[in-house]
Amino acid sequence: MNNLLEAHSVSKKFGEFTALNNVSISVPKGSIFGLLGPNGAGKTTLIRIINQITMPDTGHVTLDGKSLQPEHIKDIGYLPEERGLYKSMKVGEQALYLARLKGLSKQEAKERLQYWFDRLEIGDWWHKKIQELSKGMAQKVQFIVTVLHNPKLLIFDEPFSGFDPINANLIKDEILRLRDQGATVIFSTHRMESVEELCDHIALINKSNKILDGKLTDIKRQYRTQTYEVGLRTEHKEQLQKELSTKFEIAPTNFKTLEDDLMLNIKLSEHDTSNDLLGYLSSKGEVSHFVELIPSANDIFIQAVKNNN
Ligand code: ADP
Ligand code: MG
C-alpha cells in the first residue's frame, strides 16, 4: 500500500449547502500533501472528516488500507484551525496535560516536551501562564503537542496563519524534518508561499469540488507555457526586438543585469525547441540570460480557480 490515506468520493452537506462534493484524495506514505483552495472551499470540512469529528454523508476514508475507526485517532496528530488553550493554566502544566491525553507516560511526556520546548526556543515559558503568551508562541505550544506522540499522520489546518515570517519558517523546517523522519503530512492553506517549498503532492479544492490534484512537478509540467526569460546583449536593441516580435510571442520582463540588456519573455512557437531559440538568439547577440519560466503554485492556483469559476 503506497498511500497512507485515501478519501473516496466524500460528500458532505450542511442543510442545503454542499460543503464537499464527491472529493477523492490519495496521500502517499512519507509525502507532504497540500490541501489548497480559497476560503470556504471545503478544506477544513475534509480535514474534520479525516479526524472523525464530522461524518461524511457519502464516501469513505481509509488509513493504511483500513476504513477509519476510533483507534485511528492515536495515529493522527491534528492541529485544528481554531486553536485554543486554557488561558489561566501554566504553559508547562497545559502541555503536560495534553501530552498525557495522547497516551504518553508522565516521564516520557516531560522529556519530550522539554526537548521540543528547547528546540522551538520557548523553554523559558514553561512556568508562565498561557495568557501571557503571544499568539505565535501559543501556536508553537500547540504545534508541539500535535507532533509529540510521533503519529504516522500529521494534519495541520492552516499551520502558518498567525506566525511571523521567522516562526513560519521555523515551523516549515520542522514539518520537513518530520517528513524526513517518516511522517506523512497533510496541511491546508489558502496561501501559496509555503507550497513550493513543502508540497510533494497537492489537491486543489474550489467551491466544494476538487479541481486539480497530483504531484506538484507533474502539475507544473502540465501548466508550463514554453516561455523563456531571455537577456540579450546587443547594439541594436530596438531593431532586434522588432525582429523577434515577428517570429515569437514576446513580452517585456525585468531581472537583475549589470548591462543594458534586452530583456524579454519569449514563448516558443509550437514546432520550436529551446535550442532553436537559443541558436537563433546567439546569432543575434550575446545571450546573457536564458531561463525557462516555470509556473508557480500561485500562478497555477489562480489560473485553475479562474477556469473553474
Ligand atoms: P475552508 O477550510 O476551505 O475555508 P470550510 O471547510 O471551513 O472551508 O467550509 C466550507 C463551507 O462549508 C463554508 O461555506 C462553511 O461556511 C460551510 N460550513 C462548514 N462547516 C459548517 C457547519 N458546521 N455548518 C454549516 N456550514 C458549514
Ligand atoms: Mg479552513
CSV table of C-alpha atoms and ligand atoms in Angstrom, one decimal:
chain,number,residue,atom,x,y,z
A,1,MET,CA,0.0,0.0,0.0
A,2,ASN,CA,1.7,3.2,-1.2
A,3,ASN,CA,-1.0,5.6,0.1
A,4,LEU,CA,-1.3,6.1,3.8
A,5,LEU,CA,-4.6,7.9,3.5
A,6,GLU,CA,-7.3,7.7,0.8
A,7,ALA,CA,-10.6,9.6,0.7
A,8,HIS,CA,-13.1,8.0,-1.7
A,9,SER,CA,-15.9,10.2,-3.2
A,10,VAL,CA,-16.5,12.1,0.0
A,11,SER,CA,-19.6,14.4,0.1
A,12,LYS,CA,-20.9,16.5,2.9
A,13,LYS,CA,-23.9,18.8,3.1
A,14,PHE,CA,-24.8,21.3,5.8
A,15,GLY,CA,-28.5,21.7,5.3
A,16,GLU,CA,-28.9,22.6,1.6
A,17,PHE,CA,-25.3,23.7,1.3
A,18,THR,CA,-22.8,21.3,-0.2
A,19,ALA,CA,-19.5,21.7,1.5
A,20,LEU,CA,-17.8,18.8,-0.2
A,21,ASN,CA,-18.9,17.3,-3.5
A,22,ASN,CA,-17.5,13.8,-4.3
A,23,VAL,CA,-14.0,14.6,-3.3
A,24,SER,CA,-11.3,11.9,-3.5
A,25,ILE,CA,-7.7,12.3,-2.5
A,26,SER,CA,-4.7,9.9,-2.2
A,27,VAL,CA,-1.9,10.8,0.2
A,28,PRO,CA,1.3,8.8,-0.5
A,29,LYS,CA,3.2,7.5,2.5
A,30,GLY,CA,6.0,9.8,3.5
A,31,SER,CA,4.8,12.7,1.5
A,32,ILE,CA,3.8,16.3,2.3
A,33,PHE,CA,0.3,16.7,0.8
A,34,GLY,CA,-1.0,20.3,0.4
A,35,LEU,CA,-4.8,20.7,0.5
A,36,LEU,CA,-5.2,24.0,-1.2
A,37,GLY,CA,-8.2,26.2,-2.0
A,38,PRO,CA,-9.7,29.6,-1.4
A,39,ASN,CA,-11.5,30.4,1.8
A,40,GLY,CA,-14.7,28.4,2.2
A,41,ALA,CA,-13.6,25.8,-0.4
A,42,GLY,CA,-14.2,22.8,2.0
A,43,LYS,CA,-10.6,22.1,3.2
A,44,THR,CA,-11.4,22.2,6.9
A,45,THR,CA,-14.5,20.1,6.4
A,46,LEU,CA,-12.5,17.4,4.7
A,47,ILE,CA,-9.9,17.6,7.5
A,48,ARG,CA,-12.6,17.2,10.1
A,49,ILE,CA,-13.9,14.2,8.3
A,50,ILE,CA,-10.5,12.6,8.3
A,51,ASN,CA,-10.2,13.3,12.0
A,52,GLN,CA,-13.7,11.7,12.6
A,53,ILE,CA,-15.1,14.9,14.0
A,54,THR,CA,-17.6,15.2,11.2
A,55,MET,CA,-19.2,12.2,9.4
A,56,PRO,CA,-19.4,12.3,5.6
A,57,ASP,CA,-22.9,11.9,4.0
A,58,THR,CA,-21.4,9.6,1.4
A,59,GLY,CA,-18.0,8.2,0.6
A,60,HIS,CA,-15.4,6.8,2.9
A,61,VAL,CA,-11.8,7.3,4.1
A,62,THR,CA,-9.1,4.6,4.7
A,63,LEU,CA,-5.9,4.8,6.7
A,64,ASP,CA,-3.3,2.2,5.7
A,65,GLY,CA,-6.0,0.5,3.7
A,66,LYS,CA,-8.5,0.1,6.6
A,67,SER,CA,-11.7,2.1,7.0
A,68,LEU,CA,-11.4,4.8,9.5
A,69,GLN,CA,-12.2,3.7,13.1
A,70,PRO,CA,-11.8,5.2,16.6
A,71,GLU,CA,-8.5,3.5,17.1
A,72,HIS,CA,-7.0,5.5,14.3
A,73,ILE,CA,-7.3,8.8,16.3
A,74,LYS,CA,-4.0,7.9,18.1
A,75,ASP,CA,-2.2,7.5,14.7
A,76,ILE,CA,-3.0,11.1,13.8
A,77,GLY,CA,-1.6,14.4,15.1
A,78,TYR,CA,-4.1,17.1,14.4
A,79,LEU,CA,-3.6,20.9,14.6
A,80,PRO,CA,-7.0,22.4,14.2
A,81,GLU,CA,-7.7,25.7,12.5
A,82,GLU,CA,-9.3,27.2,15.6
A,83,ARG,CA,-6.7,26.9,18.2
A,84,GLY,CA,-7.4,27.3,21.9
A,85,LEU,CA,-5.5,26.7,25.1
A,86,TYR,CA,-6.8,27.2,28.6
A,87,LYS,CA,-5.8,30.8,29.3
A,88,SER,CA,-5.3,30.6,33.0
A,89,MET,CA,-3.3,27.4,33.1
A,90,LYS,CA,0.5,27.4,33.1
A,91,VAL,CA,2.2,26.6,29.8
A,92,GLY,CA,4.1,23.5,31.0
A,93,GLU,CA,1.1,22.2,33.0
A,94,GLN,CA,-1.2,22.6,30.0
A,95,ALA,CA,1.3,20.9,27.6
A,96,LEU,CA,1.8,18.0,30.0
A,97,TYR,CA,-1.9,17.6,30.4
A,98,LEU,CA,-2.4,17.5,26.6
A,99,ALA,CA,0.6,15.1,26.1
A,100,ARG,CA,-0.9,12.7,28.7
A,101,LEU,CA,-4.2,12.7,26.7
A,102,LYS,CA,-2.1,11.3,23.8
A,103,GLY,CA,-1.2,8.4,25.9
A,104,LEU,CA,2.3,9.3,26.9
A,105,SER,CA,3.6,8.5,30.5
A,106,LYS,CA,4.3,11.5,32.7
A,107,GLN,CA,8.0,10.9,32.5
A,108,GLU,CA,8.0,10.4,28.7
A,109,ALA,CA,5.8,13.5,28.2
A,110,LYS,CA,8.1,15.6,30.3
A,111,GLU,CA,11.2,14.5,28.5
A,112,ARG,CA,9.7,15.0,25.0
A,113,LEU,CA,8.2,18.3,25.9
A,114,GLN,CA,11.5,19.6,27.3
A,115,TYR,CA,13.2,18.6,24.1
A,116,TRP,CA,10.6,20.4,21.9
A,117,PHE,CA,10.4,23.5,24.1
A,118,ASP,CA,14.1,24.0,23.8
A,119,ARG,CA,14.0,23.2,20.1
A,120,LEU,CA,11.4,25.8,19.4
A,121,GLU,CA,13.0,28.2,21.8
A,122,ILE,CA,10.2,28.6,24.3
A,123,GLY,CA,11.9,26.8,27.2
A,124,ASP,CA,11.7,29.9,29.4
A,125,TRP,CA,7.9,29.9,29.1
A,126,TRP,CA,7.3,26.6,31.0
A,127,HIS,CA,6.1,28.3,34.2
A,128,LYS,CA,4.3,31.3,32.7
A,129,LYS,CA,0.6,31.5,32.1
A,130,ILE,CA,-0.9,30.8,28.7
A,131,GLN,CA,-2.5,34.3,28.7
A,132,GLU,CA,1.0,35.8,28.8
A,133,LEU,CA,2.0,34.1,25.5
A,134,SER,CA,1.8,35.9,22.2
A,135,LYS,CA,-0.4,34.2,19.6
A,136,GLY,CA,2.7,32.9,17.8
A,137,MET,CA,4.1,31.4,21.0
A,138,ALA,CA,0.8,29.7,21.9
A,139,GLN,CA,0.7,28.3,18.4
A,140,LYS,CA,4.2,26.8,19.0
A,141,VAL,CA,2.9,25.1,22.1
A,142,GLN,CA,0.0,23.6,20.1
A,143,PHE,CA,2.3,22.5,17.3
A,144,ILE,CA,4.5,20.7,19.8
A,145,VAL,CA,1.5,18.9,21.4
A,146,THR,CA,0.3,17.9,17.9
A,147,VAL,CA,3.6,16.1,16.9
A,148,LEU,CA,4.7,15.0,20.4
A,149,HIS,CA,3.5,11.3,20.2
A,150,ASN,CA,5.1,10.7,16.8
A,151,PRO,CA,1.9,9.9,15.0
A,152,LYS,CA,2.3,8.5,11.5
A,153,LEU,CA,-0.1,11.0,10.0
A,154,LEU,CA,0.2,14.7,10.8
A,155,ILE,CA,-2.6,17.1,9.8
A,156,PHE,CA,-2.1,20.8,10.1
A,157,ASP,CA,-5.0,23.1,9.3
A,158,GLU,CA,-3.6,26.4,8.1
A,159,PRO,CA,-0.4,26.0,10.2
A,160,PHE,CA,1.2,29.2,9.2
A,161,SER,CA,-1.6,31.7,9.9
A,162,GLY,CA,-0.7,33.7,12.9
A,163,PHE,CA,3.0,33.2,12.6
A,164,ASP,CA,5.5,35.9,11.7
A,165,PRO,CA,7.8,35.0,8.8
A,166,ILE,CA,10.6,33.8,11.1
A,167,ASN,CA,8.5,31.5,13.0
A,168,ALA,CA,6.6,30.4,9.9
A,169,ASN,CA,10.0,29.4,8.5
A,170,LEU,CA,10.9,27.6,11.7
A,171,ILE,CA,7.7,25.5,11.6
A,172,LYS,CA,8.2,24.9,7.9
A,173,ASP,CA,11.6,23.4,8.6
A,174,GLU,CA,10.2,21.3,11.4
A,175,ILE,CA,7.5,19.9,9.1
A,176,LEU,CA,10.2,19.0,6.5
A,177,ARG,CA,12.2,17.3,9.2
A,178,LEU,CA,9.2,15.3,10.5
A,179,ARG,CA,8.6,14.1,6.9
A,180,ASP,CA,12.2,13.1,6.6
A,181,GLN,CA,11.9,11.1,9.7
A,182,GLY,CA,9.0,9.2,8.2
A,183,ALA,CA,5.8,11.0,9.0
A,184,THR,CA,3.2,11.7,6.4
A,185,VAL,CA,1.9,15.2,6.4
A,186,ILE,CA,-1.4,16.8,5.2
A,187,PHE,CA,-1.7,20.5,5.6
A,188,SER,CA,-4.2,23.0,4.3
A,189,THR,CA,-3.5,26.5,3.2
A,190,HIS,CA,-5.0,29.3,1.1
A,191,ARG,CA,-1.6,31.0,0.8
A,192,MET,CA,0.8,29.7,-1.7
A,193,GLU,CA,4.2,30.8,-0.5
A,194,SER,CA,4.6,27.7,1.7
A,195,VAL,CA,3.5,25.3,-1.1
A,196,GLU,CA,6.6,25.5,-3.3
A,197,GLU,CA,9.0,24.5,-0.6
A,198,LEU,CA,6.9,22.0,1.2
A,199,CYS,CA,4.5,20.0,-1.0
A,200,ASP,CA,5.2,16.9,-2.9
A,201,HIS,CA,1.6,16.4,-3.8
A,202,ILE,CA,-1.3,18.8,-3.9
A,203,ALA,CA,-5.1,18.8,-4.3
A,204,LEU,CA,-6.9,22.0,-5.1
A,205,ILE,CA,-10.4,22.3,-3.9
A,206,ASN,CA,-12.7,25.1,-5.2
A,207,LYS,CA,-16.3,25.5,-4.2
A,208,SER,CA,-16.5,22.0,-2.7
A,209,ASN,CA,-15.1,20.3,-5.7
A,210,LYS,CA,-11.6,19.0,-6.3
A,211,ILE,CA,-10.4,20.7,-9.5
A,212,LEU,CA,-6.8,19.6,-9.6
A,213,ASP,CA,-4.5,17.1,-8.0
A,214,GLY,CA,-1.3,15.2,-8.4
A,215,LYS,CA,2.4,15.6,-7.9
A,216,LEU,CA,3.4,19.2,-7.9
A,217,THR,CA,6.1,18.7,-10.5
A,218,ASP,CA,3.7,16.9,-12.8
A,219,ILE,CA,1.1,19.7,-12.4
A,220,LYS,CA,3.8,22.3,-13.2
A,221,ARG,CA,4.7,20.4,-16.3
A,222,GLN,CA,1.0,20.4,-17.3
A,223,TYR,CA,0.8,24.2,-16.8
A,224,ARG,CA,4.1,25.1,-18.4
A,225,THR,CA,3.9,27.6,-21.3
A,226,GLN,CA,7.2,27.0,-23.1
A,227,THR,CA,8.2,30.6,-22.2
A,228,TYR,CA,11.8,31.6,-21.6
A,229,GLU,CA,13.1,34.6,-19.9
A,230,VAL,CA,15.9,35.9,-22.0
A,231,GLY,CA,18.6,38.5,-21.8
A,232,LEU,CA,20.5,39.6,-24.9
A,233,ARG,CA,23.4,42.0,-25.2
A,234,THR,CA,23.3,43.8,-28.5
A,235,GLU,CA,24.0,47.2,-30.0
A,236,HIS,CA,20.6,47.1,-31.8
A,237,LYS,CA,18.0,46.5,-29.1
A,238,GLU,CA,15.0,48.1,-30.7
A,239,GLN,CA,15.6,46.6,-34.1
A,240,LEU,CA,16.1,43.1,-32.6
A,241,GLN,CA,13.0,43.4,-30.5
A,242,LYS,CA,11.0,44.2,-33.6
A,243,GLU,CA,12.5,41.3,-35.5
A,244,LEU,CA,11.8,38.9,-32.6
A,245,SER,CA,8.2,40.0,-32.4
A,246,THR,CA,7.6,38.9,-35.9
A,247,LYS,CA,8.8,35.4,-35.1
A,248,PHE,CA,7.7,34.8,-31.5
A,249,GLU,CA,5.2,35.9,-28.9
A,250,ILE,CA,7.2,38.3,-26.7
A,251,ALA,CA,6.5,40.3,-23.6
A,252,PRO,CA,8.7,42.7,-21.6
A,253,THR,CA,10.2,41.5,-18.4
A,254,ASN,CA,12.7,42.6,-15.8
A,255,PHE,CA,15.5,40.9,-13.9
A,256,LYS,CA,18.8,41.9,-12.5
A,257,THR,CA,21.5,42.6,-15.0
A,258,LEU,CA,24.7,44.7,-14.9
A,259,GLU,CA,24.5,45.7,-18.6
A,260,ASP,CA,21.9,47.4,-20.7
A,261,ASP,CA,20.5,44.1,-21.9
A,262,LEU,CA,17.4,43.5,-24.0
A,263,MET,CA,15.1,41.7,-21.5
A,264,LEU,CA,12.2,39.7,-22.9
A,265,ASN,CA,9.9,36.8,-22.2
A,266,ILE,CA,9.8,34.7,-25.3
A,267,LYS,CA,7.2,32.0,-26.0
A,268,LEU,CA,8.3,29.2,-28.3
A,269,SER,CA,6.2,28.5,-31.3
A,270,GLU,CA,4.8,25.0,-31.4
A,271,HIS,CA,7.5,23.4,-33.6
A,272,ASP,CA,10.5,25.1,-31.9
A,273,THR,CA,12.6,23.8,-29.2
A,274,SER,CA,14.6,25.8,-26.6
A,275,ASN,CA,17.8,25.0,-28.5
A,276,ASP,CA,16.2,26.5,-31.7
A,277,LEU,CA,15.5,29.7,-29.8
A,278,LEU,CA,18.9,29.8,-28.1
A,279,GLY,CA,20.6,29.2,-31.5
A,280,TYR,CA,18.6,32.0,-33.1
A,281,LEU,CA,19.3,34.4,-30.2
A,282,SER,CA,23.0,33.7,-30.1
A,283,SER,CA,23.3,34.5,-33.8
A,284,LYS,CA,21.9,38.0,-33.0
A,285,GLY,CA,23.9,38.9,-29.9
A,286,GLU,CA,25.4,37.7,-26.7
A,287,VAL,CA,22.9,35.7,-24.7
A,288,SER,CA,23.4,36.7,-21.1
A,289,HIS,CA,20.3,35.0,-19.6
A,290,PHE,CA,18.2,32.1,-20.6
A,291,VAL,CA,15.8,30.5,-18.2
A,292,GLU,CA,12.5,28.6,-18.6
A,293,LEU,CA,9.6,30.3,-16.8
A,294,ILE,CA,8.2,27.7,-14.5
A,295,PRO,CA,4.6,28.4,-13.4
A,296,SER,CA,4.5,29.0,-9.6
A,297,ALA,CA,2.0,27.3,-7.4
A,298,ASN,CA,0.4,30.7,-7.1
A,299,ASP,CA,0.0,31.0,-10.9
A,300,ILE,CA,-1.5,27.6,-11.1
A,301,PHE,CA,-3.9,28.2,-8.2
A,302,ILE,CA,-5.1,31.4,-9.7
A,303,GLN,CA,-5.5,30.0,-13.2
A,304,ALA,CA,-7.2,26.8,-12.2
A,305,VAL,CA,-9.7,28.6,-9.9
A,306,LYS,CA,-10.4,31.2,-12.6
A,307,ASN,CA,-11.0,28.5,-15.3
A,308,ASN,CA,-13.3,26.7,-12.9
A,309,ASN,CA,-15.4,29.7,-11.8
B,1,ADP,P1,-12.2,26.1,4.1
B,1,ADP,O1,-11.5,25.4,5.3
B,1,ADP,O2,-11.7,25.6,2.8
B,1,ADP,O3,-12.0,27.6,4.2
B,1,ADP,P2,-14.6,25.0,5.3
B,1,ADP,O4,-14.5,23.5,5.1
B,1,ADP,O5,-14.3,25.5,6.7
B,1,ADP,O6,-13.7,25.8,4.2
B,1,ADP,O7,-16.0,25.4,4.9
B,1,ADP,C1,-16.6,25.1,3.7
B,1,ADP,C2,-18.0,25.7,3.6
B,1,ADP,O8,-18.9,24.9,4.5
B,1,ADP,C3,-18.1,27.1,4.1
B,1,ADP,O9,-19.1,27.8,3.3
B,1,ADP,C4,-18.7,27.0,5.5
B,1,ADP,O10,-19.4,28.1,5.9
B,1,ADP,C5,-19.5,25.7,5.4
B,1,ADP,N1,-19.6,25.0,6.7
B,1,ADP,C6,-18.5,24.4,7.3
B,1,ADP,N2,-18.9,23.8,8.5
B,1,ADP,C7,-20.2,24.1,8.6
B,1,ADP,C8,-21.2,23.7,9.6
B,1,ADP,N3,-20.9,23.0,10.7
B,1,ADP,N4,-22.4,24.2,9.4
B,1,ADP,C9,-22.8,24.9,8.3
B,1,ADP,N5,-21.9,25.2,7.4
B,1,ADP,C10,-20.6,24.8,7.5
B,2,MG,MG,-10.4,26.1,6.8
